[in-house]
Each structure stands twice: as structure tokens, then as C-alpha cells.
PDB file of C-alpha atoms in Angstrom:
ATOM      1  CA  UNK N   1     138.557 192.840   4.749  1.00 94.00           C
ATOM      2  CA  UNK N   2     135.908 190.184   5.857  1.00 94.00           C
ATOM      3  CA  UNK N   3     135.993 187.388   8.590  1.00 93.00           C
ATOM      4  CA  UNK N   4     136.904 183.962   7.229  1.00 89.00           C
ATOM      5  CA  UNK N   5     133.854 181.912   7.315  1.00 87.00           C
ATOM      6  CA  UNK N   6     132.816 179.523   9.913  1.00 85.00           C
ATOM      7  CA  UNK N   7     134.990 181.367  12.634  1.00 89.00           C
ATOM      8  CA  UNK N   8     133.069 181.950  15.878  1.00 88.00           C
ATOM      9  CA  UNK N   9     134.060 183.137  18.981  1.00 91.00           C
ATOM     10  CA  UNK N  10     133.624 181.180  21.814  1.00 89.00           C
ATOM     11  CA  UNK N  11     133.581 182.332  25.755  1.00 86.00           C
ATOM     12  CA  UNK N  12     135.478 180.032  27.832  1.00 78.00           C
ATOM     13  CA  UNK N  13     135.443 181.676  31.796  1.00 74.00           C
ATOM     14  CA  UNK N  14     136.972 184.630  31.023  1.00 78.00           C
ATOM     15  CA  UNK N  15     138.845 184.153  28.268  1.00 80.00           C
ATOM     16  CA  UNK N  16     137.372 184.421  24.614  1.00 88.00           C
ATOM     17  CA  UNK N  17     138.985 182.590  21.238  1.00 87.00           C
ATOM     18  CA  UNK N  18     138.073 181.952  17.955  1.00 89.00           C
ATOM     19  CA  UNK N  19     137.309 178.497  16.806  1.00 86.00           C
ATOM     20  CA  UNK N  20     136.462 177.127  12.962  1.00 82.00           C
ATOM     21  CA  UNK N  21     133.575 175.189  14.526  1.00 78.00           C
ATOM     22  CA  UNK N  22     132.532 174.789  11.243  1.00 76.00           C
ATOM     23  CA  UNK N  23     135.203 172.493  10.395  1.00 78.00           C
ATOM     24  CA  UNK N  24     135.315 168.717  10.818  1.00 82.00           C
ATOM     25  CA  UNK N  25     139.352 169.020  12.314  1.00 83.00           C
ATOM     26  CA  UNK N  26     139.553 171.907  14.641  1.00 85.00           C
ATOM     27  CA  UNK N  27     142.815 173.679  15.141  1.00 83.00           C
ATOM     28  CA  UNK N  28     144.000 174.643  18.160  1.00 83.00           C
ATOM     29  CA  UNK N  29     147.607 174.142  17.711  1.00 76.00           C
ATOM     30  CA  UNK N  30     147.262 178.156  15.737  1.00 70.00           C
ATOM     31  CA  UNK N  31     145.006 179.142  18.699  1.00 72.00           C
ATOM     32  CA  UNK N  32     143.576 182.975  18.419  1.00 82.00           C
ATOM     33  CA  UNK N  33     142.873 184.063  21.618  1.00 85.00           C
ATOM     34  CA  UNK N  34     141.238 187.590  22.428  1.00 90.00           C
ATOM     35  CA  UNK N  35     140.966 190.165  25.355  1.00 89.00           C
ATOM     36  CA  UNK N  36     137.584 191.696  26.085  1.00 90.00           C
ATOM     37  CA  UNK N  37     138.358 194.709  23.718  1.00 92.00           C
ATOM     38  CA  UNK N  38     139.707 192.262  20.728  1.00 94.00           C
ATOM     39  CA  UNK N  39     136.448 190.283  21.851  1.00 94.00           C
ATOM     40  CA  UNK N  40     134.176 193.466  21.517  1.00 94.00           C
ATOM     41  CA  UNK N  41     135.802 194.602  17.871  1.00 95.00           C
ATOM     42  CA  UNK N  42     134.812 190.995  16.874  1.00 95.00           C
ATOM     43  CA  UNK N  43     131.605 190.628  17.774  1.00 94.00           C
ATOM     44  CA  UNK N  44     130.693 193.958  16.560  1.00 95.00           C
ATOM     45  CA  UNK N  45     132.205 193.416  13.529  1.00 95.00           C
ATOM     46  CA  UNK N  46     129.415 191.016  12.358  1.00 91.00           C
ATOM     47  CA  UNK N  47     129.416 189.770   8.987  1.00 90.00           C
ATOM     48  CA  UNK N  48     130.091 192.992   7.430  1.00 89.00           C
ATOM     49  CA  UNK N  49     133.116 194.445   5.145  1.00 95.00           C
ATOM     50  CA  UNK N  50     135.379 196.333   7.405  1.00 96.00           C
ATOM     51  CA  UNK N  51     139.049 197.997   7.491  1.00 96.00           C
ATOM     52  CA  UNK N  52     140.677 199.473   9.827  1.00 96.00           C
ATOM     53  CA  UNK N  53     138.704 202.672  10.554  1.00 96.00           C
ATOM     54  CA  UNK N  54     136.062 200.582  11.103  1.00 96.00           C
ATOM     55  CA  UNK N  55     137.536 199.303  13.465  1.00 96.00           C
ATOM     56  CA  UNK N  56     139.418 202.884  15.150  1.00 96.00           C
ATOM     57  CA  UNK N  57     135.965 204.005  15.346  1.00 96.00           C
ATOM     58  CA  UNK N  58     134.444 201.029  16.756  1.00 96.00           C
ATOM     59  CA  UNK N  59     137.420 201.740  19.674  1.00 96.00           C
ATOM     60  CA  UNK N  60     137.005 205.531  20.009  1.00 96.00           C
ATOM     61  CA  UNK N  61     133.063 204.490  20.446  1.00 95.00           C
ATOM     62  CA  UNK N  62     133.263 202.216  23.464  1.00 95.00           C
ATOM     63  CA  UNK N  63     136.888 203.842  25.440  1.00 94.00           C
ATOM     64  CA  UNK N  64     137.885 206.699  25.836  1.00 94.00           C
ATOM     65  CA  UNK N  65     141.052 206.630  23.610  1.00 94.00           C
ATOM     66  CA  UNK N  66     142.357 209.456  21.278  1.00 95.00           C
ATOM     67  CA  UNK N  67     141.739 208.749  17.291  1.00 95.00           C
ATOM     68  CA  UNK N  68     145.310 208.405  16.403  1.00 95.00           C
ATOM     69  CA  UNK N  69     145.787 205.565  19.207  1.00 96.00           C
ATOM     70  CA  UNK N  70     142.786 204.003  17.942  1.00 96.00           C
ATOM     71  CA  UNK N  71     143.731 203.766  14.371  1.00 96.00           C
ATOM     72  CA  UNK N  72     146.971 202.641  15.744  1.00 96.00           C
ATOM     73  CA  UNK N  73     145.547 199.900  17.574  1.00 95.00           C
ATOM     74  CA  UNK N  74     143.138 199.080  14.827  1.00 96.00           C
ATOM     75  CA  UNK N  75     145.672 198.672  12.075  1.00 96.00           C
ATOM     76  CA  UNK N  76     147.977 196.116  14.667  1.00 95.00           C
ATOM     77  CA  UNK N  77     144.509 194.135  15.573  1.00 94.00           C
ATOM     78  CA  UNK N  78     143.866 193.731  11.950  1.00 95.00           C
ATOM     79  CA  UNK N  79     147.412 192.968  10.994  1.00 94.00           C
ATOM     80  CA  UNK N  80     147.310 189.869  14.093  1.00 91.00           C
ATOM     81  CA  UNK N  81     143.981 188.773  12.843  1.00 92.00           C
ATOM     82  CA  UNK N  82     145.538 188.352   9.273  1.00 91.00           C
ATOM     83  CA  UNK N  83     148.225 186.524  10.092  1.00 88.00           C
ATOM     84  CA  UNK N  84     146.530 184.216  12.448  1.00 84.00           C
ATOM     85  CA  UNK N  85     144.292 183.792   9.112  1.00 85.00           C
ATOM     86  CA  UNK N  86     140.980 184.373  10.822  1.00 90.00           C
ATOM     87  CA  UNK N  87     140.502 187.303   8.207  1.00 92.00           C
ATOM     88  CA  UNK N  88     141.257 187.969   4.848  1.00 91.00           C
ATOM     89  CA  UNK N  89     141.203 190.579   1.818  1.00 89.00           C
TER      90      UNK N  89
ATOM     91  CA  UNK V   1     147.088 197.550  23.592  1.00 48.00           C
ATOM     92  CA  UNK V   2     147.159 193.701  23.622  1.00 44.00           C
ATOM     93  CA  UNK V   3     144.777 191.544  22.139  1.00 46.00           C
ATOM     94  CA  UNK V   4     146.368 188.088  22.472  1.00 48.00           C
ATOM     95  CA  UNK V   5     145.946 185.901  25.672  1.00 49.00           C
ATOM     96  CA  UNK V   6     146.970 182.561  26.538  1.00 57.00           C
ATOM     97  CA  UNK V   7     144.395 180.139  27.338  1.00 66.00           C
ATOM     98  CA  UNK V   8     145.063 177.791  30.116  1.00 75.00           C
ATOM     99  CA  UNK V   9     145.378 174.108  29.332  1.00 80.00           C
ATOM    100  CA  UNK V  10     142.530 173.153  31.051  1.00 83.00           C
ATOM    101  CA  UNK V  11     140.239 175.670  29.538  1.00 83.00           C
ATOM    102  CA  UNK V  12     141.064 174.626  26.078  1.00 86.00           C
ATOM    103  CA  UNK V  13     140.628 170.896  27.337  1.00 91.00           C
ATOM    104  CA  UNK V  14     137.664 171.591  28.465  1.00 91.00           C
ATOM    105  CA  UNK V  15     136.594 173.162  24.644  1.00 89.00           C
ATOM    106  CA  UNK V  16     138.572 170.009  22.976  1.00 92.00           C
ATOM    107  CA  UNK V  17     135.828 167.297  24.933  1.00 95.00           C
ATOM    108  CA  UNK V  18     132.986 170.150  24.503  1.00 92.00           C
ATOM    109  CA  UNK V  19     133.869 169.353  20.274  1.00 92.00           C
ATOM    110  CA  UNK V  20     134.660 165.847  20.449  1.00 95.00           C
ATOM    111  CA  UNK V  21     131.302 165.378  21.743  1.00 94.00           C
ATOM    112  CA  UNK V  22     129.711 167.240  18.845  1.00 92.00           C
ATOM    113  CA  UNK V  23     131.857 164.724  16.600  1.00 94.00           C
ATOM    114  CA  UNK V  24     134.693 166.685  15.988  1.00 93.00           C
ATOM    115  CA  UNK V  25     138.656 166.106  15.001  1.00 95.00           C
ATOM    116  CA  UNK V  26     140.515 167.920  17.309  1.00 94.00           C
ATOM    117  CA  UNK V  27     144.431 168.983  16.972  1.00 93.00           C
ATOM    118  CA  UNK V  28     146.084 170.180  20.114  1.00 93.00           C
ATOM    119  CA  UNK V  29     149.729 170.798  21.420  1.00 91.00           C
ATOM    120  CA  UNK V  30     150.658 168.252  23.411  1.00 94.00           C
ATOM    121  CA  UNK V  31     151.979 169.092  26.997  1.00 92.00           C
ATOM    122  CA  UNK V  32     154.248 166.950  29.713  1.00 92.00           C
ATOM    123  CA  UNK V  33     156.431 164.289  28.852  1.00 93.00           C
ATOM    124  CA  UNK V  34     153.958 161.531  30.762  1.00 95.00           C
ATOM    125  CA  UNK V  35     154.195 159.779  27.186  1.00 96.00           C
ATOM    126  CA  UNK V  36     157.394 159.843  25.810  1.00 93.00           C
ATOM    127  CA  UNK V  37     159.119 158.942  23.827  1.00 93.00           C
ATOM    128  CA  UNK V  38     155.855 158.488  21.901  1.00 94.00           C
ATOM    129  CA  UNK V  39     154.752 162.036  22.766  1.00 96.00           C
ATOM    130  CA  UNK V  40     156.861 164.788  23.252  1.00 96.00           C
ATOM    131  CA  UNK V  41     154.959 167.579  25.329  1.00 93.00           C
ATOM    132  CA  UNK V  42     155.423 171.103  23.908  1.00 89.00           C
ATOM    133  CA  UNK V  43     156.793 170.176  20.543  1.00 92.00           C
ATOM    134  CA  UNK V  44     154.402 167.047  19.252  1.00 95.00           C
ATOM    135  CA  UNK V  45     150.716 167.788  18.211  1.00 95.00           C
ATOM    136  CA  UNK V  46     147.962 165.608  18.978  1.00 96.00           C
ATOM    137  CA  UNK V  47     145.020 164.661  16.562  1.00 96.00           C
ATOM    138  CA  UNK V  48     142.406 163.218  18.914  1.00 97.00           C
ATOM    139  CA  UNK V  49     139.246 162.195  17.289  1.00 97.00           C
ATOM    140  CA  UNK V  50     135.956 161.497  19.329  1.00 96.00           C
ATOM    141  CA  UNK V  51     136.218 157.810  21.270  1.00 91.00           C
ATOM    142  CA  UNK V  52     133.726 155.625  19.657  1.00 88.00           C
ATOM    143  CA  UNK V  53     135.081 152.614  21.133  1.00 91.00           C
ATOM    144  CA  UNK V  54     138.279 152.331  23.091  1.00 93.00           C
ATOM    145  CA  UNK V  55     140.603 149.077  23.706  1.00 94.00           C
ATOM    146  CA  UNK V  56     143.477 147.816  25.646  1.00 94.00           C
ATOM    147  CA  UNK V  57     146.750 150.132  24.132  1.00 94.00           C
ATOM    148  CA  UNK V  58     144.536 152.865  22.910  1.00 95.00           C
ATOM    149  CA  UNK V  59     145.789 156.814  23.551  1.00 97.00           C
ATOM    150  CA  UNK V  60     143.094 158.567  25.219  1.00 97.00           C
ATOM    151  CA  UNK V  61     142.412 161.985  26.753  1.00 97.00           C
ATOM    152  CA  UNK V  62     140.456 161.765  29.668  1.00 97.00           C
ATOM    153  CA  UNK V  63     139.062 163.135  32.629  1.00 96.00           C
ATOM    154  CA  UNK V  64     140.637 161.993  35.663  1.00 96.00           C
ATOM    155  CA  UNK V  65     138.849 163.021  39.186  1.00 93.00           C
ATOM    156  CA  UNK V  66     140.985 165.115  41.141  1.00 91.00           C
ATOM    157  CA  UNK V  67     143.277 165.091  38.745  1.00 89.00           C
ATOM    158  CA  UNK V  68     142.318 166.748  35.580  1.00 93.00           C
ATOM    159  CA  UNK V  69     142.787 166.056  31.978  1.00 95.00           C
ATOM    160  CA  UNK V  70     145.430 163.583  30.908  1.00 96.00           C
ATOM    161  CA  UNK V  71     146.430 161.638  27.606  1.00 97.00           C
ATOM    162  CA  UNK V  72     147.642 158.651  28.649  1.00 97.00           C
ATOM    163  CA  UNK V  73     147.352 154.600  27.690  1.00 97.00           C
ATOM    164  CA  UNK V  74     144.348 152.465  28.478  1.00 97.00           C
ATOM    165  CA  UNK V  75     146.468 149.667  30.303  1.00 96.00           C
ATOM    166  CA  UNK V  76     143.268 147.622  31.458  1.00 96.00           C
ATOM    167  CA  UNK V  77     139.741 147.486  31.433  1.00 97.00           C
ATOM    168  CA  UNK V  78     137.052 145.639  33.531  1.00 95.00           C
ATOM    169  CA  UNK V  79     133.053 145.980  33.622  1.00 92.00           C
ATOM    170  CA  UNK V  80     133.217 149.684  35.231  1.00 94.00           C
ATOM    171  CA  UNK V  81     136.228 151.092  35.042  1.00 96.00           C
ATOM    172  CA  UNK V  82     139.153 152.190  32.461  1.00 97.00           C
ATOM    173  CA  UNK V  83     142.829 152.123  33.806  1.00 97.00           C
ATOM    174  CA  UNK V  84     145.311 154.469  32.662  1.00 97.00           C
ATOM    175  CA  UNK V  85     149.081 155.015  32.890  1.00 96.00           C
ATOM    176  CA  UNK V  86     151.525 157.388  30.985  1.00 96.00           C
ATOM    177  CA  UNK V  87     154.516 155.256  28.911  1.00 94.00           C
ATOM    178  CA  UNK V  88     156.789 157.531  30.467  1.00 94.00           C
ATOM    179  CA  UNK V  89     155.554 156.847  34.394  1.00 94.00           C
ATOM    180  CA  UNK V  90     157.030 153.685  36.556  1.00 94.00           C
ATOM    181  CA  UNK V  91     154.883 154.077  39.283  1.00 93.00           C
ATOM    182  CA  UNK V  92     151.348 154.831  39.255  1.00 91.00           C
ATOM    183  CA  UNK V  93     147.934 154.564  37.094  1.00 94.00           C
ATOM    184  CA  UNK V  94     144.516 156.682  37.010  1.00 96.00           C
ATOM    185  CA  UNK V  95     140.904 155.318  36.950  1.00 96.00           C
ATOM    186  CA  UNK V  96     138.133 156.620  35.465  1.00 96.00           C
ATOM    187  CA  UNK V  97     134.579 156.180  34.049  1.00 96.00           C
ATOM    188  CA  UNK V  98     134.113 155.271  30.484  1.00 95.00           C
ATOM    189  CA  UNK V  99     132.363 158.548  30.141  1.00 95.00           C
ATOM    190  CA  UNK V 100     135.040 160.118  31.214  1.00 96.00           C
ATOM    191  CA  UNK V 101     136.943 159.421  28.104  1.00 97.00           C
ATOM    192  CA  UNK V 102     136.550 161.765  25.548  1.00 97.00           C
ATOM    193  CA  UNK V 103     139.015 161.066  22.744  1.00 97.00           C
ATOM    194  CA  UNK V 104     141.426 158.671  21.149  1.00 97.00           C
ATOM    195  CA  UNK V 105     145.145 160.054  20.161  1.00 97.00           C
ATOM    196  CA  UNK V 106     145.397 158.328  16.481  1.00 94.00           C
ATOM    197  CA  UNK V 107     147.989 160.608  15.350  1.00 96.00           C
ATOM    198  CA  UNK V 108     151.114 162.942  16.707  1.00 97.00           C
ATOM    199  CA  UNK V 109     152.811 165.238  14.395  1.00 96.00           C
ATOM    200  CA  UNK V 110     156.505 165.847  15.084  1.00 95.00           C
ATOM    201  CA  UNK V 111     158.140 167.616  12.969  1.00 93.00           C
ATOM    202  CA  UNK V 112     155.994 168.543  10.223  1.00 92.00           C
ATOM    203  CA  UNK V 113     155.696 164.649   9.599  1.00 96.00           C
ATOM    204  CA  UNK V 114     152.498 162.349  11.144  1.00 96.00           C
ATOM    205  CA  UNK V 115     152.923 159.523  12.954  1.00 95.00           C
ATOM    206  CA  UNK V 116     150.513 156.630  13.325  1.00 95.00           C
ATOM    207  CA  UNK V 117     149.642 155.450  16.924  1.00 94.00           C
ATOM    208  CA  UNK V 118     147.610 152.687  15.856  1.00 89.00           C
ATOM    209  CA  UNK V 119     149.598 150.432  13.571  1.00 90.00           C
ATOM    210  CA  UNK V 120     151.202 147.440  14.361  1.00 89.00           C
ATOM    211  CA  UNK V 121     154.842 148.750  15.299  1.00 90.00           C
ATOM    212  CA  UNK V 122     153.607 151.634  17.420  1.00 91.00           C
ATOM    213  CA  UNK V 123     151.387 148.972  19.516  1.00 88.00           C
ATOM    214  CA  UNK V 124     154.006 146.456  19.212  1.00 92.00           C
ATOM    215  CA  UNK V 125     156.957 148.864  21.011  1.00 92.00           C
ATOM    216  CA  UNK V 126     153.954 150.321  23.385  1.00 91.00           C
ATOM    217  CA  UNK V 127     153.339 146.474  24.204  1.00 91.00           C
ATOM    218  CA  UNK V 128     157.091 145.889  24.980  1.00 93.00           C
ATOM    219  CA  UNK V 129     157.741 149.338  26.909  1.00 91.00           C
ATOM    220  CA  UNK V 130     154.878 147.942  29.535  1.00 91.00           C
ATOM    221  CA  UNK V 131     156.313 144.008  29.167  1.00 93.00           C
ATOM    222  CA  UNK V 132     160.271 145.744  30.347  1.00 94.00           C
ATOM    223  CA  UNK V 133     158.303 148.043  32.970  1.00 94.00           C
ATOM    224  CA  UNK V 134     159.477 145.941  35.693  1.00 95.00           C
ATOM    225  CA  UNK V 135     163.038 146.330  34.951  1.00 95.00           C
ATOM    226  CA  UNK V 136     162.945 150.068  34.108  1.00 94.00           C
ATOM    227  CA  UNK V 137     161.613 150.369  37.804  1.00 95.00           C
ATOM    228  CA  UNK V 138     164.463 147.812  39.372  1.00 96.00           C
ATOM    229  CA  UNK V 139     166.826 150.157  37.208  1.00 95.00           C
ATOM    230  CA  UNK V 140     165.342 153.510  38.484  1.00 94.00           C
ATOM    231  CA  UNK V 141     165.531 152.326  42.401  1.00 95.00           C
ATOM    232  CA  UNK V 142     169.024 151.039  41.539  1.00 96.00           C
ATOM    233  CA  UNK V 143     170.181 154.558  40.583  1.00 95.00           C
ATOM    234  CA  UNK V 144     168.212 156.695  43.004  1.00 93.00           C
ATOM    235  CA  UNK V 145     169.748 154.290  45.773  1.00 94.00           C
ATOM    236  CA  UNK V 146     172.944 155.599  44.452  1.00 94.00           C
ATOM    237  CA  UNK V 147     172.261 158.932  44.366  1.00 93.00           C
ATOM    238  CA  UNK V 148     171.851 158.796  48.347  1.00 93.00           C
ATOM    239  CA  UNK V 149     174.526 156.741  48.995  1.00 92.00           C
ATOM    240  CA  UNK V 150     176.700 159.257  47.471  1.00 92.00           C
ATOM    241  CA  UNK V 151     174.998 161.781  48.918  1.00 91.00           C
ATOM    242  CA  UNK V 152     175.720 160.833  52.447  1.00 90.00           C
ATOM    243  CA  UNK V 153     179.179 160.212  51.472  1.00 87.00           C
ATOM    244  CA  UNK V 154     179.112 163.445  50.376  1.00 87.00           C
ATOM    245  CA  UNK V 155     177.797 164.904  53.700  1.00 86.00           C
ATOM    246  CA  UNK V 156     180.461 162.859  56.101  1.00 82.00           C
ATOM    247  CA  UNK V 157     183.697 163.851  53.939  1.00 80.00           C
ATOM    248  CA  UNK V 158     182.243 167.680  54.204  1.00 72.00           C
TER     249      UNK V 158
END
């Protein structure tokens, strides 16, 4: 999986959300929004393949969380993230 | 683990002007029901596209001091000042600096389908909704009158 491009994430106090700056028409009416760990995965993430160990691993690195919960976690962040359509295959 | 939020309205205000400045379309969920029936708040979406020039009738989103953000109708303009007022409100208006308007509400989207809030008919019914103001107000007294005349009628049979 990779990030669809032009996505960035954008601080706003202390919330954090994606936006397709990139785009002439900005859509906020499908607004993703993020916690600080979502946030984190994101940002880390970079502009690099990933799936969802990538991802488990990138949680098991930063909390202290058990691999199975990670992978857990991992595989319902990426599934949210595809069908907000702010990744794809 | 959760990794959705919701963003308060006035954060993600504050992000629409921040990209309307840099030149930006903007679509947005509409909220309140300060405009109806033209927009429905929590149902219509907005398109609001940066304000290069504004005019009498025009849909904008604005900044109002100690108020907040608010889409609402320019109903006048003088040398300093833009007046607004919602289609929906009988009594009241907001002022603000021309700087403080940051976009112009061309288009809602209702249903899947867009509407136009520039063309002739929408400004035309806009025009006559303010020109019948007066007697929506007489109307609205009329009724709340009523409703405390029966009230106190109410109150002396209990």
C-alpha cells in the first residue's frame, strides 16, 4: 500500500487531519481526522511502500502494546485509511 | 484503539479561510439552518470559492467579531463595512470588515444534485424573501403573542 498523492497532514490545535492540499477543490465534506497515534503512523510512514506490519511494528516501537494488539490495530488503521481513500493498493 | 476524531467547526473554518486564501475551492458541510430554505445545515454541502469580489445578494462565509464564522447574505454595503443577515433570521444582522470575508457560497449540493446560488431565480426568490421580511416578522409576533395568551389562559384555568 502507498499514500495517495498530494495528501498532507495538517495540525490544527490539537487535532491533526489529512487534507489533498494539492488539489484545486478541497474536500472536507469526507474529512479524515487522526489521533496523535494515527498522526504518528502517518508521518512516519513517509513516502514509502508499507502494509500492515509496517505499521504493527511502527506501534510496538513507540507504546508499549503486545504484537498481536498491534497488528490488530494496524490492519483496522489501514482498513479506515482505505476506505476514507487516503491510501491505496 | 481509535484513530478517528471529530474536528470542531471552528477549527475546520479556520483551515477552510487558511485555503481560500491560498486560492483554493473549498467543499464543506453546511451547519444551522440560519439560511434555509436555501441551505439546509447538516444535510446540504457548501462549495465556497475564494471572494474576489463580493456584491449585494452574494453568500459569504465570514468572520464575524465575537461571533465566529457564519455563511450568511451580504444585505448591504457602504465604504467600510459589509452587512450580513441569514435568510432564515427576522431579527438581526452582523458587520464586518471586508477582510473579514473569506469566501463566496456559489454552489450547495443537496442530494447528490448542485444547485446554483448565483443565477437569476436563486437571486430573484433571495430578493423577494428580504422584500416579504416585514410581514414574516408581523406574522411571527402575531403567533408568539398567541402562544402567551394561551399560555396564561392556560395558567388561570389550572
Amino acid at each position: 500500500m502507498k499514500k495517495v498523492n498530494g495528501l498532507v497532514l495538517r495540525q490544527l490545535g490539537n487535532e491533526y487531519m489529512i487534507v489533498a492540499e494539492s488539489l484545486d477543490l478541497v474536500n472536507f465534506d469526507r474529512l479524515v481526522s487522526l489521533n496523535d497515534s494515527a498522526a504518528y503512523v502517518w508521518e512516519s510512514l513517509g513516502e514509502d511502500i508499507f502494509d500492515s506490519l509496517t505499521v504493527s511494528k511502527l506501534l510496538t516501537e513507540r507504546y508499549e502494546v503486545d504484537e498481536d494488539t498491534a497488528l490488530r490495530d494496524a490492519k483496522e488503521l489501514l482498513d479506515t485509511w482505505l476506505n476514507a481513500g487516503v491510501i491505496e493498493n | 484503539m481509535s484513530y478517528r476524531r471529530t474536528i470542531a467547526n471552528r477549527i475546520l473554518l479556520d483551515e477552510t479561510c487558511y485555503l481560500l486564501k491560498k486560492g483554493k475551492t473549498v467543499k464543506i458541510r453546511a451547519k444551522g439552518d440560519s439560511m434555509r430554505p436555501v441551505i439546509h445545515g447538516d444535510s446540504d454541502t457548501l462549495i465556497i470559492s475564494p471572494c474576489t469580489e463580493m456584491q449585494k445578494g452574494d453568500i459569504v462565509l465570514a468572520k464575524i467579531k465575537g461571533t465566529g464564522y457564519v455563511v450568511h447574505r451580504i444585505i448591504r454595503i457602504d465604504s467600510q463595512n459589509i452587512y450580513l443577515a441569514g435568510d432564515n433570521n427576522l431579527f438581526g444582522e452582523e458587520k464586518c470588515n471586508p477582510k473579514d470575508v473569506f469566501g463566496i457560497v456559489k454552489t450547495v449540493i443537496r442530494g447528490g444534485k448542485e444547485r446554483s446560488l448565483i443565477s437569476g431565480r436563486a437571486k430573484f426568490a433571495a430578493k423577494y424573501r428580504r422584500l416579504i421580511l416585514p410581514l414574516r416578522r408581523l406574522t411571527w409576533k402575531i403567533s408568539h403573542r398567541m402562544k402567551i395568551l394561551r399560555s396564561i389562559k392556560t395558567n388561570k384555568q389550572a
